[in-house]
Amino acid sequence: MYSARLSFPADFDGWRVACRTALALGVPPEEMSFMIGEETAGLFAEPLPPAPSDAPQPTVPKAFPGLTAKLVCHADGDRFVFAYRLLWRLQRERTLLEIASDPDILRATEMEKAVRRDSHKMKAFVRFREVEDGKGARHFVAWFEPFHHVVEHTAPFFARRFAGMVWTILTPERSVHWDGSDLSFLPGATRDMRPDGDDMEALWLTYYASIFNPARLKVNAMRAEMPKKYWANMPETALIKPLIAGAEAASRRMIETAPTLPSLRHERQMERAKTGQPDMAAKKAETRLTSLAQARDAASHCRACPLWEPATQTVFGRGPENAPVIFVGEQPGDQEDIAGEPFIGPAGKVFDAALAEAGIDRSLAYVTNAVKHFKFAPRGKRRIHAKPNGGEIRACRWWLDLERELIRPKLIVALGATAASAVLGKTVTIRDARSRLIDLDDGTRALVTVHPSYILRLPDKVSQDEERRAFHADMALVRQTVPELAL
Ligand code: URA
C-alpha cells in the first residue's frame, strides 16, 4: 500500500503529480491512498518512491483534467482514489468517459454536478460586509459555508468580479484573501469571526426588493435554490417573508396596472431625456442641492434616461468638495456598478498607476464620469460595456455640471472622447484636443487625454507601453498645473 501527501483538501496539482508517479510505478488504485495536510498514513502505507525518470507521460482525453479538477473538490472522502481509478482505467479503456452507463462515470457525473452546483451557490450567495481594518482602508469580508471543497476552485471568479476591492471570504475549512492583485489561501475560520452588518446590507436589500418579481414567485423552487443554510449570511433573506406575504396582492396590482399608459408627465420627461432638454422639475431641485452629499443622494434616484433600470446603482463622483481637479471618465464599468465607486476596476488600475507615477494623490482629486449608470449588453452571464449615446450623455450632463458648480476646480481632466464632449460641450477628437490646456468660459481649464481603457484595448505591448508613457506625461502636466495635488 502506498500513500501520497496532499497540501489541502482540494489539492489538484498535488494529486496530479502523485498520480503520474503512481501510474509510472504501476500502482493499482486499490493500493493507493492520499493524506491531506498533517493526516497520518495507514499503518501499512509507505510513501510513493520517485517515478523512474524515463516513465512515459500518461495520456488522457481533453475533458479529463477539467472533470478531475472538480472531482477533487467533492466532499467524498474517497475522491482522490476514485479520481485515480478513473485515470488508471483510462489507460486501458480509452473511450471510458463516453460510456455514460458505466458506474464510475455515473458517479463522476453526479460528483461533478454537485461541485458545480456548490460553486454556483458560493458565487450567488456570498455577501460581503465592509469592516474596519484599523488603518482606514476599505476591506470587505464574507462568511460562507460550502458543502464541498470549492474555495480554491471558485476564488478566481471573485478575483475577477471584485478585482478592485480588498476582500476575504471566510469558510470553516479554508479562507481566501484578495489584496487587489493576488489571491492567498488561509486556514478556516469560525462562525464567531463572521462580520456584522454595514451599509452594504442596505444596498443588497434595495437591490433584492427591486429585482423581486411577485408574478414569478415559486416558493418551493426558491427554497430549493437558496437553501436555508445560507440565509443567515444574506441580508435580503429578511425580506423573503414579507415579500412572499405581499406577493399575491402585488401580483394582482401588476396585472391591474399593466395595460395603463405612462403618464403624460412621464412621457414628456422621457421625450426631454431623448432630446437632451433639461427637465424643469429636476432643474428646480438643483436650486436646493448645495452640497455633494445632497447631489449624490438626489442622483441615486435619477431616472432621466433609461440606463438606471438595469444598472445596480448610480455611481456618483468621489472626492473632496474642495478638490482642485476633477477627472471625468466615460461611465462606470461592471465593477464600479457593483461597488458604487468610479474607476476601481481594470481601467482604474491604469489610472492609479499613472497618478502614482506623476506623484498625484488621488484622494485629493474628485473622480467622476460623464454618465453615472453602467450601460451594458448582457452576454451569457457577463455584462459587456456598451457606449452611451448622445441622449444619455446629455441627460447626465446635468449632474456633471452640478459637480463642477459645487467643486469649482482649477482643472477638469477629460479621460476619453465621451468625457471630452461632456466637458467641452462639443464633439472633439482626442488627436486634436489632447495634451494642451484649454481655457473654459467659467474660468477653469480643461485637459483632454485618452481613456485608460483605450490603453488596455491596444493589441500589443509595444503600443500599450507607448500610450502608457503618453498618458503618464499628461498626468505629469496635471501635476505641474495643479501642484496642490502632490502626494
Ligand atoms: N471607465 C470609466 O470611464 N469610468 C469608470 O469609472 C470605470 C471605467
Coordinates of C-alpha atoms and ligand atoms in Angstrom, one line a residue:
M1 CA 0.0 0.0 0.0
Y2 CA 1.3 3.5 -0.9
S3 CA 0.3 6.9 0.2
A4 CA 0.9 10.4 -1.1
R5 CA 0.6 13.6 0.9
L6 CA -1.5 16.5 -0.4
S7 CA -1.3 20.1 0.9
F8 CA -5.1 20.9 1.2
P9 CA -8.5 19.2 0.7
A10 CA -8.8 20.1 -3.0
D11 CA -5.1 19.9 -3.9
F12 CA -5.5 19.1 -7.6
D13 CA -1.9 19.8 -8.6
G14 CA -0.6 17.6 -5.7
W15 CA -2.9 14.8 -6.8
R16 CA -1.8 15.1 -10.4
V17 CA 1.9 14.8 -9.5
A18 CA 1.2 11.8 -7.2
C19 CA -0.9 10.1 -9.8
R20 CA 1.7 10.4 -12.5
T21 CA 4.2 8.8 -10.2
A22 CA 1.8 6.1 -9.1
L23 CA 0.9 5.3 -12.7
A24 CA 4.6 5.2 -13.8
L25 CA 5.2 2.7 -10.9
G26 CA 2.2 0.6 -11.9
V27 CA 0.5 1.1 -8.5
P28 CA -3.2 0.0 -8.9
P29 CA -5.9 2.2 -7.3
E30 CA -6.7 -0.3 -4.6
E31 CA -3.1 0.1 -3.3
M32 CA -3.1 3.9 -3.3
S33 CA -4.2 6.3 -0.5
F34 CA -3.9 10.0 0.0
M35 CA -3.3 12.1 3.1
I36 CA -4.2 15.7 3.5
G37 CA -2.1 18.1 5.4
E38 CA -1.0 16.6 8.7
E39 CA -3.1 13.5 8.5
T40 CA -1.2 10.3 9.3
A41 CA -0.9 7.5 6.8
G42 CA -2.4 4.0 7.5
L43 CA -0.2 1.5 9.4
F44 CA 0.9 -0.4 6.3
A45 CA 1.2 2.5 3.8
E46 CA 4.5 3.7 2.6
P47 CA 5.3 6.9 0.8
L48 CA 5.5 6.6 -3.0
P49 CA 9.1 6.2 -4.2
P50 CA 10.1 8.6 -7.1
A51 CA 9.0 7.6 -10.5
P52 CA 11.6 6.2 -13.0
S53 CA 13.0 9.1 -15.0
D54 CA 12.1 7.6 -18.3
A55 CA 8.5 6.9 -17.4
P56 CA 6.1 7.9 -20.2
Q57 CA 3.6 10.7 -19.6
P58 CA 0.0 9.3 -19.3
T59 CA -2.3 10.5 -22.0
V60 CA -5.9 11.4 -21.2
P61 CA -8.9 12.8 -23.2
K62 CA -9.2 16.5 -23.3
A63 CA -12.2 16.6 -20.9
F64 CA -10.4 14.6 -18.2
P65 CA -8.4 17.4 -16.4
G66 CA -11.5 19.6 -16.2
L67 CA -13.5 16.7 -14.8
T68 CA -11.0 15.7 -12.2
A69 CA -10.3 19.3 -11.1
K70 CA -13.9 19.3 -10.0
L71 CA -13.9 15.7 -8.6
V72 CA -11.2 16.6 -6.1
C73 CA -13.4 19.3 -4.7
H74 CA -16.1 16.9 -3.7
A75 CA -16.7 16.2 0.0
D76 CA -16.5 12.4 -0.6
G77 CA -13.5 11.1 1.5
D78 CA -12.6 8.6 -1.3
R79 CA -12.4 11.3 -4.1
F80 CA -8.7 11.2 -4.7
V81 CA -8.5 7.4 -5.0
F82 CA -11.7 7.4 -7.1
A83 CA -10.2 10.0 -9.5
Y84 CA -7.0 8.0 -9.7
R85 CA -9.1 4.9 -10.5
L86 CA -10.6 6.8 -13.5
L87 CA -7.1 7.7 -14.7
W88 CA -6.0 4.1 -14.2
R89 CA -8.9 2.7 -16.2
L90 CA -8.5 5.4 -18.9
Q91 CA -5.0 4.0 -19.7
R92 CA -6.7 0.7 -20.7
E93 CA -10.2 1.9 -21.8
R94 CA -9.6 4.9 -23.9
T95 CA -13.3 5.7 -24.5
L96 CA -14.3 5.2 -20.9
L97 CA -15.5 8.8 -20.5
E98 CA -18.0 8.3 -23.3
I99 CA -19.7 5.3 -21.6
A100 CA -22.5 7.1 -19.7
S101 CA -23.8 3.9 -18.2
D102 CA -20.5 2.9 -16.6
P103 CA -21.0 3.0 -12.8
D104 CA -17.7 5.0 -12.3
I105 CA -18.8 7.5 -15.0
L106 CA -22.3 7.9 -13.5
R107 CA -20.7 8.6 -10.1
A108 CA -18.2 11.0 -11.6
T109 CA -21.0 12.9 -13.4
E110 CA -23.0 13.2 -10.1
M111 CA -20.0 14.4 -8.2
E112 CA -19.0 16.9 -10.8
K113 CA -22.6 18.2 -10.9
A114 CA -22.7 18.6 -7.1
V115 CA -19.4 20.5 -7.1
R116 CA -20.6 22.8 -9.9
R117 CA -23.8 23.5 -8.0
D118 CA -21.9 24.3 -4.8
S119 CA -19.5 26.6 -6.6
H120 CA -22.5 28.3 -8.2
K121 CA -24.1 28.8 -4.8
M122 CA -21.0 30.3 -3.5
K123 CA -20.9 32.8 -6.4
A124 CA -24.6 33.6 -5.8
F125 CA -24.8 33.7 -2.0
V126 CA -21.6 35.2 -0.8
R127 CA -22.4 38.6 0.7
F128 CA -19.5 41.0 1.6
R129 CA -19.7 43.3 4.5
E130 CA -17.3 46.3 4.9
V131 CA -15.2 46.0 8.1
E132 CA -12.8 48.5 9.8
D133 CA -9.3 47.3 9.3
G134 CA -7.9 49.8 11.7
K135 CA -5.8 51.5 9.0
G136 CA -8.6 53.4 7.4
A137 CA -8.6 51.1 4.3
R138 CA -11.7 49.5 3.0
H139 CA -11.9 45.8 3.5
F140 CA -14.8 43.5 2.6
V141 CA -15.3 40.3 4.5
A142 CA -17.9 37.5 3.9
W143 CA -18.7 34.3 5.7
F144 CA -19.7 31.2 3.7
E145 CA -20.3 27.5 4.4
P146 CA -19.9 25.4 1.3
F147 CA -20.8 21.7 1.2
H148 CA -17.8 20.7 -0.8
H149 CA -14.2 21.9 -1.0
V150 CA -14.9 24.6 -3.6
V151 CA -13.0 27.6 -2.1
E152 CA -9.9 27.4 -4.4
H153 CA -11.9 26.4 -7.4
T154 CA -14.3 29.4 -7.0
A155 CA -11.9 32.1 -5.7
P156 CA -10.8 33.2 -9.2
F157 CA -14.4 34.2 -10.0
F158 CA -14.4 36.6 -7.1
A159 CA -10.9 37.9 -8.0
R160 CA -12.2 38.8 -11.5
R161 CA -15.6 40.2 -10.3
F162 CA -14.3 42.2 -7.4
A163 CA -10.8 42.9 -8.7
G164 CA -10.7 46.5 -7.3
M165 CA -11.7 45.6 -3.8
V166 CA -9.7 44.1 -0.9
W167 CA -11.7 41.2 0.3
T168 CA -11.7 38.0 2.4
I169 CA -14.1 35.1 2.3
L170 CA -14.0 33.1 5.5
T171 CA -15.2 29.4 5.4
P172 CA -14.9 26.8 8.1
E173 CA -12.3 24.8 6.3
R174 CA -10.3 27.3 4.3
S175 CA -10.4 31.1 3.7
V176 CA -9.3 33.1 0.8
H177 CA -7.9 36.7 0.7
W178 CA -7.6 39.0 -2.3
D179 CA -5.3 42.0 -1.7
G180 CA -6.2 43.7 -5.0
S181 CA -3.6 41.8 -7.0
D182 CA -3.0 38.3 -5.6
L183 CA -5.1 35.5 -4.0
S184 CA -3.8 33.8 -0.9
F185 CA -5.4 30.9 1.0
L186 CA -5.6 30.9 4.7
P187 CA -6.8 28.5 7.4
G188 CA -10.5 28.1 8.1
A189 CA -12.4 30.4 10.3
T190 CA -15.1 30.0 13.0
R191 CA -18.7 31.4 12.9
D192 CA -17.9 34.0 15.6
M193 CA -15.5 35.6 13.1
R194 CA -18.4 36.4 10.8
P195 CA -18.6 40.2 10.0
D196 CA -21.6 42.2 11.3
G197 CA -24.0 44.2 9.1
D198 CA -23.0 47.5 7.4
D199 CA -24.1 49.9 4.7
M200 CA -23.7 47.2 2.1
E201 CA -26.6 45.5 3.7
A202 CA -28.9 48.3 2.8
L203 CA -27.8 48.1 -0.8
W204 CA -28.4 44.4 -1.0
L205 CA -31.9 44.9 0.5
T206 CA -32.7 47.6 -2.0
Y207 CA -31.4 45.6 -4.9
Y208 CA -33.2 42.4 -3.9
A209 CA -36.5 44.2 -3.3
S210 CA -36.2 45.9 -6.7
I211 CA -35.5 42.6 -8.7
F212 CA -38.1 40.6 -6.9
N213 CA -40.9 39.9 -9.3
P214 CA -44.1 38.8 -7.4
A215 CA -45.7 37.4 -10.5
R216 CA -42.9 34.8 -10.8
L217 CA -42.8 33.7 -7.3
K218 CA -42.4 29.9 -6.8
V219 CA -41.8 29.4 -3.1
N220 CA -40.6 25.8 -3.3
A221 CA -38.3 26.4 -6.2
M222 CA -36.9 29.4 -4.4
R223 CA -36.2 27.4 -1.2
A224 CA -34.5 24.7 -3.3
E225 CA -32.3 27.2 -5.0
M226 CA -31.5 29.1 -1.8
P227 CA -31.3 26.5 0.9
K228 CA -32.0 27.9 4.4
K229 CA -28.4 27.1 5.4
Y230 CA -27.3 30.2 3.5
W231 CA -30.0 32.5 4.8
A232 CA -28.1 33.7 8.0
N233 CA -25.4 35.3 5.8
M234 CA -27.7 37.0 3.4
P235 CA -29.3 40.3 4.5
E236 CA -32.0 40.1 1.9
T237 CA -33.5 36.9 3.4
A238 CA -35.1 39.1 6.0
L239 CA -37.2 40.4 3.1
I240 CA -38.3 36.9 1.9
K241 CA -41.2 36.5 4.4
P242 CA -42.8 40.0 3.8
L243 CA -42.2 39.8 0.1
I244 CA -43.9 36.4 -0.1
A245 CA -46.7 37.6 2.1
G246 CA -47.3 40.6 -0.1
A247 CA -46.6 38.8 -3.4
E248 CA -50.2 37.8 -4.2
A249 CA -51.5 41.3 -3.8
A250 CA -48.5 42.8 -5.6
S251 CA -49.0 40.4 -8.5
R252 CA -52.7 41.4 -8.7
R253 CA -51.7 45.0 -8.7
M254 CA -49.3 44.4 -11.5
I255 CA -52.0 42.7 -13.6
E256 CA -54.4 45.5 -12.9
T257 CA -52.0 48.3 -13.7
A258 CA -50.1 46.6 -16.6
P259 CA -52.1 48.0 -19.6
T260 CA -52.2 51.6 -18.5
L261 CA -50.2 54.1 -20.4
P262 CA -47.4 56.1 -18.9
S263 CA -48.5 59.4 -17.5
L264 CA -48.2 62.4 -19.7
R265 CA -45.7 64.0 -17.4
H266 CA -43.5 60.8 -17.6
E267 CA -43.8 60.8 -21.4
R268 CA -42.7 64.4 -21.5
Q269 CA -39.7 63.6 -19.2
M270 CA -38.7 60.7 -21.5
E271 CA -39.0 62.9 -24.5
R272 CA -36.8 65.6 -22.9
A273 CA -34.3 62.9 -21.9
K274 CA -34.2 61.8 -25.5
T275 CA -33.7 65.3 -26.9
G276 CA -31.4 66.4 -24.2
Q277 CA -33.7 69.2 -23.0
P278 CA -33.4 69.9 -19.3
D279 CA -36.0 68.5 -17.0
M280 CA -37.6 71.5 -15.3
A281 CA -38.6 69.5 -12.2
A282 CA -35.0 68.4 -11.8
K283 CA -33.8 72.0 -12.5
K284 CA -35.9 73.2 -9.7
A285 CA -34.4 70.6 -7.4
E286 CA -31.0 71.8 -8.5
T287 CA -31.5 75.0 -6.6
R288 CA -31.8 73.0 -3.4
L289 CA -28.7 70.9 -4.0
T290 CA -26.0 72.8 -2.2
S291 CA -23.5 70.0 -1.3
L292 CA -22.0 67.0 -2.9
A293 CA -23.7 64.8 -0.3
Q294 CA -27.2 66.1 -1.3
A295 CA -26.3 65.8 -5.0
R296 CA -25.2 62.2 -4.6
D297 CA -28.4 61.4 -2.8
A298 CA -30.5 63.0 -5.4
A299 CA -28.6 61.3 -8.2
S300 CA -29.2 57.9 -6.6
H301 CA -32.9 58.3 -7.7
C302 CA -32.2 59.7 -11.1
R303 CA -34.4 58.4 -13.9
A304 CA -33.5 61.0 -16.5
C305 CA -32.6 58.2 -19.0
P306 CA -33.4 54.5 -19.2
L307 CA -29.9 53.4 -18.0
W308 CA -30.9 53.5 -14.4
E309 CA -33.1 50.4 -14.7
P310 CA -30.7 47.5 -15.5
A311 CA -27.9 49.1 -13.5
T312 CA -27.3 48.2 -9.9
Q313 CA -26.9 51.8 -8.7
T314 CA -25.9 55.3 -9.6
V315 CA -22.2 55.7 -9.4
F316 CA -21.6 59.3 -8.4
G317 CA -18.3 61.0 -8.2
R318 CA -15.9 60.5 -5.3
G319 CA -13.5 63.0 -3.7
P320 CA -13.4 66.2 -1.6
E321 CA -15.7 69.1 -2.2
N322 CA -12.7 71.4 -2.4
A323 CA -10.8 69.3 -4.9
P324 CA -8.6 71.4 -7.2
V325 CA -9.0 68.9 -10.1
I326 CA -11.9 66.8 -11.5
F327 CA -11.1 63.8 -13.5
V328 CA -14.0 62.7 -15.8
G329 CA -14.3 59.3 -17.3
E330 CA -17.0 57.9 -19.6
Q331 CA -19.3 55.7 -17.4
P332 CA -18.9 53.2 -14.6
G333 CA -17.9 49.6 -15.6
D334 CA -19.0 46.3 -14.3
Q335 CA -17.1 46.5 -11.1
E336 CA -17.8 50.2 -10.4
D337 CA -21.6 49.4 -10.8
I338 CA -21.3 46.8 -8.1
A339 CA -19.1 48.8 -5.7
G340 CA -20.7 52.2 -6.4
E341 CA -17.3 53.9 -6.9
P342 CA -15.7 55.2 -10.1
F343 CA -12.5 53.8 -11.5
I344 CA -11.8 50.9 -9.3
G345 CA -11.7 48.1 -12.0
P346 CA -9.0 47.4 -14.6
A347 CA -9.2 51.0 -16.1
G348 CA -8.9 52.3 -12.6
K349 CA -5.7 50.4 -12.1
V350 CA -4.1 52.0 -15.2
F351 CA -5.4 55.4 -13.9
D352 CA -4.0 54.9 -10.4
A353 CA -0.6 53.8 -11.8
A354 CA -0.3 57.0 -13.9
L355 CA -1.3 59.2 -11.0
A356 CA 1.2 57.4 -8.7
E357 CA 4.0 57.9 -11.3
A358 CA 3.1 61.6 -11.6
G359 CA 3.2 61.9 -7.8
I360 CA -0.6 62.8 -7.6
D361 CA -2.6 61.9 -4.5
R362 CA -5.9 60.5 -5.9
S363 CA -7.6 61.2 -2.6
L364 CA -7.1 65.0 -3.1
A365 CA -8.9 64.9 -6.5
Y366 CA -12.5 64.4 -7.5
V367 CA -13.1 61.5 -9.8
T368 CA -16.4 61.1 -11.7
N369 CA -17.9 60.0 -15.0
A370 CA -19.8 61.7 -17.8
V371 CA -22.6 59.1 -17.4
K372 CA -23.4 57.8 -14.0
H373 CA -25.0 54.5 -14.7
F374 CA -23.4 51.4 -16.2
K375 CA -24.6 50.7 -19.7
F376 CA -24.1 47.2 -20.8
A377 CA -25.3 44.4 -23.1
P378 CA -25.8 41.0 -21.3
R379 CA -23.9 38.2 -23.0
G380 CA -24.5 34.9 -21.1
K381 CA -23.5 35.6 -17.6
R382 CA -21.3 38.6 -18.5
R383 CA -22.3 42.2 -18.8
I384 CA -20.4 43.8 -21.7
H385 CA -19.8 47.5 -21.7
A386 CA -21.9 49.4 -24.2
K387 CA -21.1 53.0 -25.3
P388 CA -23.6 55.6 -24.0
N389 CA -25.4 57.5 -26.8
G390 CA -25.7 61.3 -27.2
G391 CA -29.1 61.4 -25.4
E392 CA -27.7 59.5 -22.4
I393 CA -24.7 61.8 -22.2
R394 CA -26.8 64.9 -22.5
A395 CA -29.3 63.6 -19.9
C396 CA -26.5 63.0 -17.4
R397 CA -24.6 66.2 -18.2
W398 CA -26.8 67.9 -15.6
W399 CA -25.1 66.0 -12.8
L400 CA -21.6 66.7 -14.2
D401 CA -22.4 70.4 -14.4
L402 CA -23.7 70.3 -10.8
E403 CA -20.5 68.6 -9.6
R404 CA -18.4 71.3 -11.4
E405 CA -20.5 74.0 -10.0
L406 CA -20.2 72.7 -6.4
I407 CA -16.5 72.0 -6.6
R408 CA -15.3 74.8 -8.8
P409 CA -12.0 73.1 -9.7
K410 CA -9.0 74.7 -11.3
L411 CA -8.7 72.0 -13.9
I412 CA -11.0 69.4 -15.4
V413 CA -9.3 66.4 -17.0
A414 CA -11.4 64.6 -19.6
L415 CA -10.4 61.0 -20.0
G416 CA -11.5 59.9 -23.5
A417 CA -13.8 61.3 -26.2
T418 CA -17.1 60.9 -24.3
A419 CA -15.8 62.8 -21.3
A420 CA -14.2 65.4 -23.6
S421 CA -17.5 66.2 -25.3
A422 CA -19.4 66.3 -22.0
V423 CA -16.8 68.7 -20.5
L424 CA -16.3 70.9 -23.6
G425 CA -19.9 70.8 -24.7
K426 CA -18.9 69.9 -28.3
T427 CA -17.6 66.9 -30.1
V428 CA -13.8 66.8 -30.3
T429 CA -11.3 64.2 -31.4
I430 CA -8.6 63.1 -28.9
R431 CA -6.0 63.6 -31.6
D432 CA -6.8 67.3 -32.0
A433 CA -7.6 68.2 -28.4
R434 CA -5.1 66.1 -26.4
S435 CA -2.4 67.3 -24.0
R436 CA -3.0 71.0 -24.1
L437 CA -4.6 73.3 -21.5
I438 CA -7.9 74.7 -22.8
D439 CA -9.4 77.8 -21.2
L440 CA -13.1 77.4 -20.5
D441 CA -15.7 80.2 -20.2
D442 CA -16.2 79.7 -16.5
G443 CA -12.5 80.4 -15.7
T444 CA -11.5 76.8 -15.3
R445 CA -9.2 75.0 -17.6
A446 CA -9.6 71.6 -19.3
L447 CA -7.2 69.0 -20.4
V448 CA -8.2 66.2 -22.7
T449 CA -6.3 62.9 -22.7
V450 CA -7.1 59.2 -23.6
H451 CA -9.3 57.0 -21.6
P452 CA -7.2 54.4 -19.6
S453 CA -9.2 51.5 -21.1
Y454 CA -8.1 52.6 -24.5
I455 CA -4.6 51.6 -23.4
L456 CA -5.8 48.2 -22.3
R457 CA -7.5 47.6 -25.6
L458 CA -4.4 48.2 -27.7
P459 CA -3.4 44.9 -29.3
D460 CA 0.3 44.6 -28.4
K461 CA 2.7 45.5 -25.6
V462 CA 4.8 47.9 -27.6
S463 CA 1.8 50.2 -28.5
Q464 CA 0.5 49.8 -24.9
D465 CA 3.8 50.9 -23.4
E466 CA 4.0 53.9 -25.8
E467 CA 0.4 55.0 -25.0
R468 CA 1.0 54.5 -21.3
R469 CA 4.1 56.8 -21.5
A470 CA 2.0 59.5 -23.2
F471 CA -0.8 59.1 -20.7
H472 CA 1.7 59.4 -17.8
A473 CA 3.1 62.5 -19.5
D474 CA -0.4 64.0 -19.4
M475 CA -0.7 63.2 -15.7
A476 CA 2.6 64.9 -15.1
L477 CA 1.2 68.0 -16.8
V478 CA -1.8 67.8 -14.4
R479 CA 0.6 67.7 -11.5
Q480 CA 2.6 70.6 -12.9
T481 CA -0.6 72.7 -13.4
V482 CA -2.0 71.9 -10.0
P483 CA 0.9 71.4 -7.6
E484 CA -1.5 71.1 -4.6
L485 CA -2.3 67.5 -5.8
A486 CA 1.2 66.3 -4.8
L487 CA 1.4 63.1 -2.8
Ligands
URA1 N1 -14.4 53.5 -17.1 C1 -14.8 54.8 -16.8 O1 -14.9 55.6 -17.7 N2 -15.2 55.1 -15.6 C2 -15.1 54.2 -14.6 O2 -15.5 54.6 -13.5 C3 -14.6 52.9 -14.9 C4 -14.3 52.6 -16.1

